[in-house]
PDB file of C-alpha atoms in Angstrom:
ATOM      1  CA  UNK C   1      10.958   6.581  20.168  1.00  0.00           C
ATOM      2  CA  UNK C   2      12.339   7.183  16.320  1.00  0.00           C
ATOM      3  CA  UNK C   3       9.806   4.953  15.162  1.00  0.00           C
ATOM      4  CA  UNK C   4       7.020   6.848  16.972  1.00  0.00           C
ATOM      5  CA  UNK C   5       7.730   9.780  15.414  1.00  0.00           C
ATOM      6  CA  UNK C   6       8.247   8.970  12.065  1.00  0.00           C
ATOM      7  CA  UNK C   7       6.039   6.242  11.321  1.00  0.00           C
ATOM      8  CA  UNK C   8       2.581   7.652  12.277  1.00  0.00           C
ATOM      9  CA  UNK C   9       0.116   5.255  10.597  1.00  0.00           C
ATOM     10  CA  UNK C  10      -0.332   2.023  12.755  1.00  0.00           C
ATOM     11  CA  UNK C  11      -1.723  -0.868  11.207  1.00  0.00           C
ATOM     12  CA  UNK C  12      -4.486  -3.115  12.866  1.00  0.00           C
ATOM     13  CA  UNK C  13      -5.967  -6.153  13.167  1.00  0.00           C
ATOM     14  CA  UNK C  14      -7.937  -5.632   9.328  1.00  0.00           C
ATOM     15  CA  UNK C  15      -5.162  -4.059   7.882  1.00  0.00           C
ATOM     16  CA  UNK C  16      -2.936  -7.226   9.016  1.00  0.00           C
ATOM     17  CA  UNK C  17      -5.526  -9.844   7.938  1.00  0.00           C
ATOM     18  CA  UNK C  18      -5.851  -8.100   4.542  1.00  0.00           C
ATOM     19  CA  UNK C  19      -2.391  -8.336   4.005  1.00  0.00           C
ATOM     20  CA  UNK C  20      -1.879 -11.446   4.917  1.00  0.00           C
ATOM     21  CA  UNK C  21      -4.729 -12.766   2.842  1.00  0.00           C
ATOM     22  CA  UNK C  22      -3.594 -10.607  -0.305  1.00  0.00           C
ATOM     23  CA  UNK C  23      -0.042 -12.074   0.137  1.00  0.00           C
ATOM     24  CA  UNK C  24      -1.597 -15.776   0.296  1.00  0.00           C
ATOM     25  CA  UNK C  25      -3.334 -14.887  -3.171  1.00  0.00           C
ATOM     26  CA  UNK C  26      -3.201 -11.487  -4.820  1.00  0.00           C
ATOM     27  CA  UNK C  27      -5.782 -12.357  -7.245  1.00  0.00           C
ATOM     28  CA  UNK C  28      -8.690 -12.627  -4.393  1.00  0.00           C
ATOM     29  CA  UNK C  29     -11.624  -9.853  -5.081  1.00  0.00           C
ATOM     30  CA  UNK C  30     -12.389  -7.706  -2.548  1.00  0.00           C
ATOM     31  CA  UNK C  31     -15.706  -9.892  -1.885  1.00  0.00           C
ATOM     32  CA  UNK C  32     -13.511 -12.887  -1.108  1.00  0.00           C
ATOM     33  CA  UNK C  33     -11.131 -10.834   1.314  1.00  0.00           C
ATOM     34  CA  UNK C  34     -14.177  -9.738   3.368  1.00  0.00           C
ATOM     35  CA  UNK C  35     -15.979 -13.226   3.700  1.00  0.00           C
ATOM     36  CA  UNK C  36     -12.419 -15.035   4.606  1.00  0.00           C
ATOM     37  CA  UNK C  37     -11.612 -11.744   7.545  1.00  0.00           C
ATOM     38  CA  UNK C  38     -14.846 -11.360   8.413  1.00  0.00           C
ATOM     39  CA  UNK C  39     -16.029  -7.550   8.017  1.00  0.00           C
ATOM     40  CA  UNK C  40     -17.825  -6.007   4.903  1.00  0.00           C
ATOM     41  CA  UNK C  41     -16.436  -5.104   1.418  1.00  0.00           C
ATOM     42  CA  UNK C  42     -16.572  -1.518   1.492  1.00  0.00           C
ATOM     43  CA  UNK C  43     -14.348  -2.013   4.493  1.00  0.00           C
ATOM     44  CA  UNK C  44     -11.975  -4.192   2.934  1.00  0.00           C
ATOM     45  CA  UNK C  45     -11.958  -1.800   0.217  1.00  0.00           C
ATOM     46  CA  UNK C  46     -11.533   1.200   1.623  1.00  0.00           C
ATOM     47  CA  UNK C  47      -8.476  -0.174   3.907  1.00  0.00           C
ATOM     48  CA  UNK C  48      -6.881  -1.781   0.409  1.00  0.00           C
ATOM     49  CA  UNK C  49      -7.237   2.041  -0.949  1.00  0.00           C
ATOM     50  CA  UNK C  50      -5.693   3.734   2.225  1.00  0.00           C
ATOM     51  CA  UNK C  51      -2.751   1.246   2.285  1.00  0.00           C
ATOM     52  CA  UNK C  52      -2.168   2.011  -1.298  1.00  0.00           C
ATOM     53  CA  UNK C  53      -2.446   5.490  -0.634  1.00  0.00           C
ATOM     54  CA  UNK C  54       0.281   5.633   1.933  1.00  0.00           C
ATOM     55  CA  UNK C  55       2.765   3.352  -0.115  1.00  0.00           C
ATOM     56  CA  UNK C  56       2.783   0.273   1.867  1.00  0.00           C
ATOM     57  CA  UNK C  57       0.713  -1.648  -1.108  1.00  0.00           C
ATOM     58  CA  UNK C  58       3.300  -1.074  -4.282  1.00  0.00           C
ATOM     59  CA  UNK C  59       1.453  -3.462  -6.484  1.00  0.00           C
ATOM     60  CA  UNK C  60      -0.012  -7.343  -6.806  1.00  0.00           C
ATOM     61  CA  UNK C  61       2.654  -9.133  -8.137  1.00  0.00           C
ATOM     62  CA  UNK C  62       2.333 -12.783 -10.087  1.00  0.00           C
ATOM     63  CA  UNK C  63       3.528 -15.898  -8.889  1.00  0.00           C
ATOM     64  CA  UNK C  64       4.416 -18.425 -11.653  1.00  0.00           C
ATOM     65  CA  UNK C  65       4.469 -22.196 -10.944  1.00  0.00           C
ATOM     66  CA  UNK C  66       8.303 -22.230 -12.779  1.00  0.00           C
ATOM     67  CA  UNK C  67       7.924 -25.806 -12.907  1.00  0.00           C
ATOM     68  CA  UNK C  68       5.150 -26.132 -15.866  1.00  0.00           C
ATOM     69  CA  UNK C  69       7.632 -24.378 -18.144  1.00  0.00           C
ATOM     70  CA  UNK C  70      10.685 -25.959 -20.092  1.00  0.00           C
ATOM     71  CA  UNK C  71      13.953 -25.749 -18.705  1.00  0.00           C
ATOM     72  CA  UNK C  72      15.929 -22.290 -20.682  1.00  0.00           C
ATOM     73  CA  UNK C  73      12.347 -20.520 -19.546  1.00  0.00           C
ATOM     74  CA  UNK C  74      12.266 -21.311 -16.034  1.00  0.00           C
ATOM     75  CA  UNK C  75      16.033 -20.649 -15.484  1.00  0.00           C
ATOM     76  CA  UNK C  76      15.320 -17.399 -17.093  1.00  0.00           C
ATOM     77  CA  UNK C  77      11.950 -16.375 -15.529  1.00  0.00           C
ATOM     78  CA  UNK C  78      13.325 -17.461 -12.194  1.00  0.00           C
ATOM     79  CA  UNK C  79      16.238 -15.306 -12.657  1.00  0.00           C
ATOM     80  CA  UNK C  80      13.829 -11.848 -13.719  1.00  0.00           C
ATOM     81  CA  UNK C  81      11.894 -12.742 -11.026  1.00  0.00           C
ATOM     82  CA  UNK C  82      14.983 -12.802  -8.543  1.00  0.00           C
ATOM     83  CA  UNK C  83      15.838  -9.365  -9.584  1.00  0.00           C
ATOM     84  CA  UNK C  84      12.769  -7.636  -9.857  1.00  0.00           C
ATOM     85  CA  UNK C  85      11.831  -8.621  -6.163  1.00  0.00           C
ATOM     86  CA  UNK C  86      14.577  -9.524  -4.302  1.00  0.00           C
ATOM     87  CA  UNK C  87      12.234 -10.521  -1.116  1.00  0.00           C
ATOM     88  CA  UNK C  88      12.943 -10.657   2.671  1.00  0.00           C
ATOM     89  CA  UNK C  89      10.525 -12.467   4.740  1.00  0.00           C
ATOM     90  CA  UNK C  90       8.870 -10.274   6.801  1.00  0.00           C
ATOM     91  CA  UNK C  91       6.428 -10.653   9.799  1.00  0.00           C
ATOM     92  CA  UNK C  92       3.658  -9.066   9.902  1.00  0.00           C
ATOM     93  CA  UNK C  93       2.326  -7.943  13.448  1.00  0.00           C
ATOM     94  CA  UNK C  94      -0.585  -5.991  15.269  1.00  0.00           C
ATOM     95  CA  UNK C  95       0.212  -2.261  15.705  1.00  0.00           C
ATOM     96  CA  UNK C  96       3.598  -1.886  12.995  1.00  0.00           C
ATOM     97  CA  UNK C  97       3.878   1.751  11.986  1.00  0.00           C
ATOM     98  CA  UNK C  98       3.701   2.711   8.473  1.00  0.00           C
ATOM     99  CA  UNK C  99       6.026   5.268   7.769  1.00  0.00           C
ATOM    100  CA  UNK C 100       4.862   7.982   5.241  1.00  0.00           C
ATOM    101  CA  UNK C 101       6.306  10.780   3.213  1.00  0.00           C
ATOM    102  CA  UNK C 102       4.900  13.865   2.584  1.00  0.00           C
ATOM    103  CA  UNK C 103       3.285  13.773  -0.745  1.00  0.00           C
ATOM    104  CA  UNK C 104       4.659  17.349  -2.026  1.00  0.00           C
ATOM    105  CA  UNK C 105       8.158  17.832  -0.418  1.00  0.00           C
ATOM    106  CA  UNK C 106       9.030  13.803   0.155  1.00  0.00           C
ATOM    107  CA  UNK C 107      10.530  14.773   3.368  1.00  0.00           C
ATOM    108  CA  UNK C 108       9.346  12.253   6.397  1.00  0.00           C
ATOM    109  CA  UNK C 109       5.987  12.944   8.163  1.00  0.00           C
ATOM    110  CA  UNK C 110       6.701  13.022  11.980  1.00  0.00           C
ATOM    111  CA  UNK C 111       3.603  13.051  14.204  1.00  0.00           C
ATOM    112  CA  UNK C 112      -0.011  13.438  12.874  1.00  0.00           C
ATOM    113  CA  UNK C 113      -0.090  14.150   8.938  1.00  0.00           C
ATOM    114  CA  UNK C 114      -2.133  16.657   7.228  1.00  0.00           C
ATOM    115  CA  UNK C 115      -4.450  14.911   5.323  1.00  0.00           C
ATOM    116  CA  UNK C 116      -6.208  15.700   1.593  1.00  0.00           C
ATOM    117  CA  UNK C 117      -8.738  13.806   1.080  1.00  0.00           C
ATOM    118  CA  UNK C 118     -11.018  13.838  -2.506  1.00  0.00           C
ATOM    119  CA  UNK C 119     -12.431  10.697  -4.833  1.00  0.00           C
ATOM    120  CA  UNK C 120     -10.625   7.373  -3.585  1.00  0.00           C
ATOM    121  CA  UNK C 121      -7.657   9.372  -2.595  1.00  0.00           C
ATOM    122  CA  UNK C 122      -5.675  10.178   0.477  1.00  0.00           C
ATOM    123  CA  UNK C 123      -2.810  12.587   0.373  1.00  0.00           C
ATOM    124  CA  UNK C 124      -0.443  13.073   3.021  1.00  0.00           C
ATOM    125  CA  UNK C 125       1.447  15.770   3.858  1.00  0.00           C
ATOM    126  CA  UNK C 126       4.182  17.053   6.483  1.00  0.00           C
ATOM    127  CA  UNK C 127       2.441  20.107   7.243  1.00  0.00           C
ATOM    128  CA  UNK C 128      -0.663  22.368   6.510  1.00  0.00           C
ATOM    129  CA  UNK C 129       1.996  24.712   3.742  1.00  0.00           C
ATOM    130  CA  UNK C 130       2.756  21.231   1.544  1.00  0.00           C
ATOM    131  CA  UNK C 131      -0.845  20.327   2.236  1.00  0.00           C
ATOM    132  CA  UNK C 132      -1.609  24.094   0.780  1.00  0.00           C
ATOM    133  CA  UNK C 133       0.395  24.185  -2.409  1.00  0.00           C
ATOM    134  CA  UNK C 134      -0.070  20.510  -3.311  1.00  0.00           C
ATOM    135  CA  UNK C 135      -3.606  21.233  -3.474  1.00  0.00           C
ATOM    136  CA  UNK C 136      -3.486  24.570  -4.999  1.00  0.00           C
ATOM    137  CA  UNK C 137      -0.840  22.442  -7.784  1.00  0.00           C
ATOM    138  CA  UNK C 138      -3.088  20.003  -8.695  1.00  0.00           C
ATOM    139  CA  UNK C 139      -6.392  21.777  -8.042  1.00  0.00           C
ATOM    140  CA  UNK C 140      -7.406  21.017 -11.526  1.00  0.00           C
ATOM    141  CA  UNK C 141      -7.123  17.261 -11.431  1.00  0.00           C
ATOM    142  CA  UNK C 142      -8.886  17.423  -7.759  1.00  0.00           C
ATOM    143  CA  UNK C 143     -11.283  19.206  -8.850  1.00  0.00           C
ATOM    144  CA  UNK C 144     -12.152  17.135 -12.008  1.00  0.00           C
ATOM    145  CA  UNK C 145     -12.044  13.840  -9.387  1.00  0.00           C
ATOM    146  CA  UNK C 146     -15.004  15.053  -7.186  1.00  0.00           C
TER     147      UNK C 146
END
């Protein structure tokens, strides 16, 4: 029941098979994504954007073959890398929840979000008010994106 409430975006069968492609090889285009899961770029795109959008997607991260290198730069590289991601296999299944924070106050979004929606973006918010004086913040900017 905590889970339901607080994680309100559930991910599907694209959003799974674009992950798990992008995870394979972060380096595939869009174009390549949509011809190995089998729907069209623009959707593959737009579903890239939206889990970027809520957080989920941080960044594409690069995955050295430590081997190639000489000994001192391996140990070391091996060692950054060990820090920077410190990674726990996860599983990825049909219908996880995506929990989001509201993009003006940071507190949790429980239920439905408000949504702001202008170029490539999605904003989420906890309520209509954040929804209200994020926009009315950054009108500029929004205004300057459309």
């Amino acid at each position: 029941m905590y889970n339901k409430l607080y994680m309100p975006l559930k991910l599907d069968d694209i959003d799974l098979a674009l992950l798990e492609s992008l995870i394979k090889d972060g380096r595939k285009s869009f174009r390549q994504i949509s011809r190995e899961i089998k729907v069209s770029t623009p959707t593959v795109k737009t579903r890239y954007e939206r889990l970027v959008n809520v957080g989920l997607i941080k960044a594409v991260t690069l995955d050295l073959d430590l081997g190639k290198l000489e000994t001192k730069t391996s140990m070391r590289l091996d060692h950054i890398r060990y820090k920077a991601t410190k990674s726990h296999p996860i599983k990825l299944d049909k219908g996880m929840l995506v929990k989001l924070s509201c993009n003006y106050c940071k507190g949790p979004v429980h239920g439905k979000p408000s949504i702001l929606k202008f170029a490539n973006f999605e904003r989420f918010f906890c309520c209509t008010s954040c929804k209200s004086l994020y926009n009315e913040k950054h009108k500029g900017r929004i205004e300057a994106l459309h």
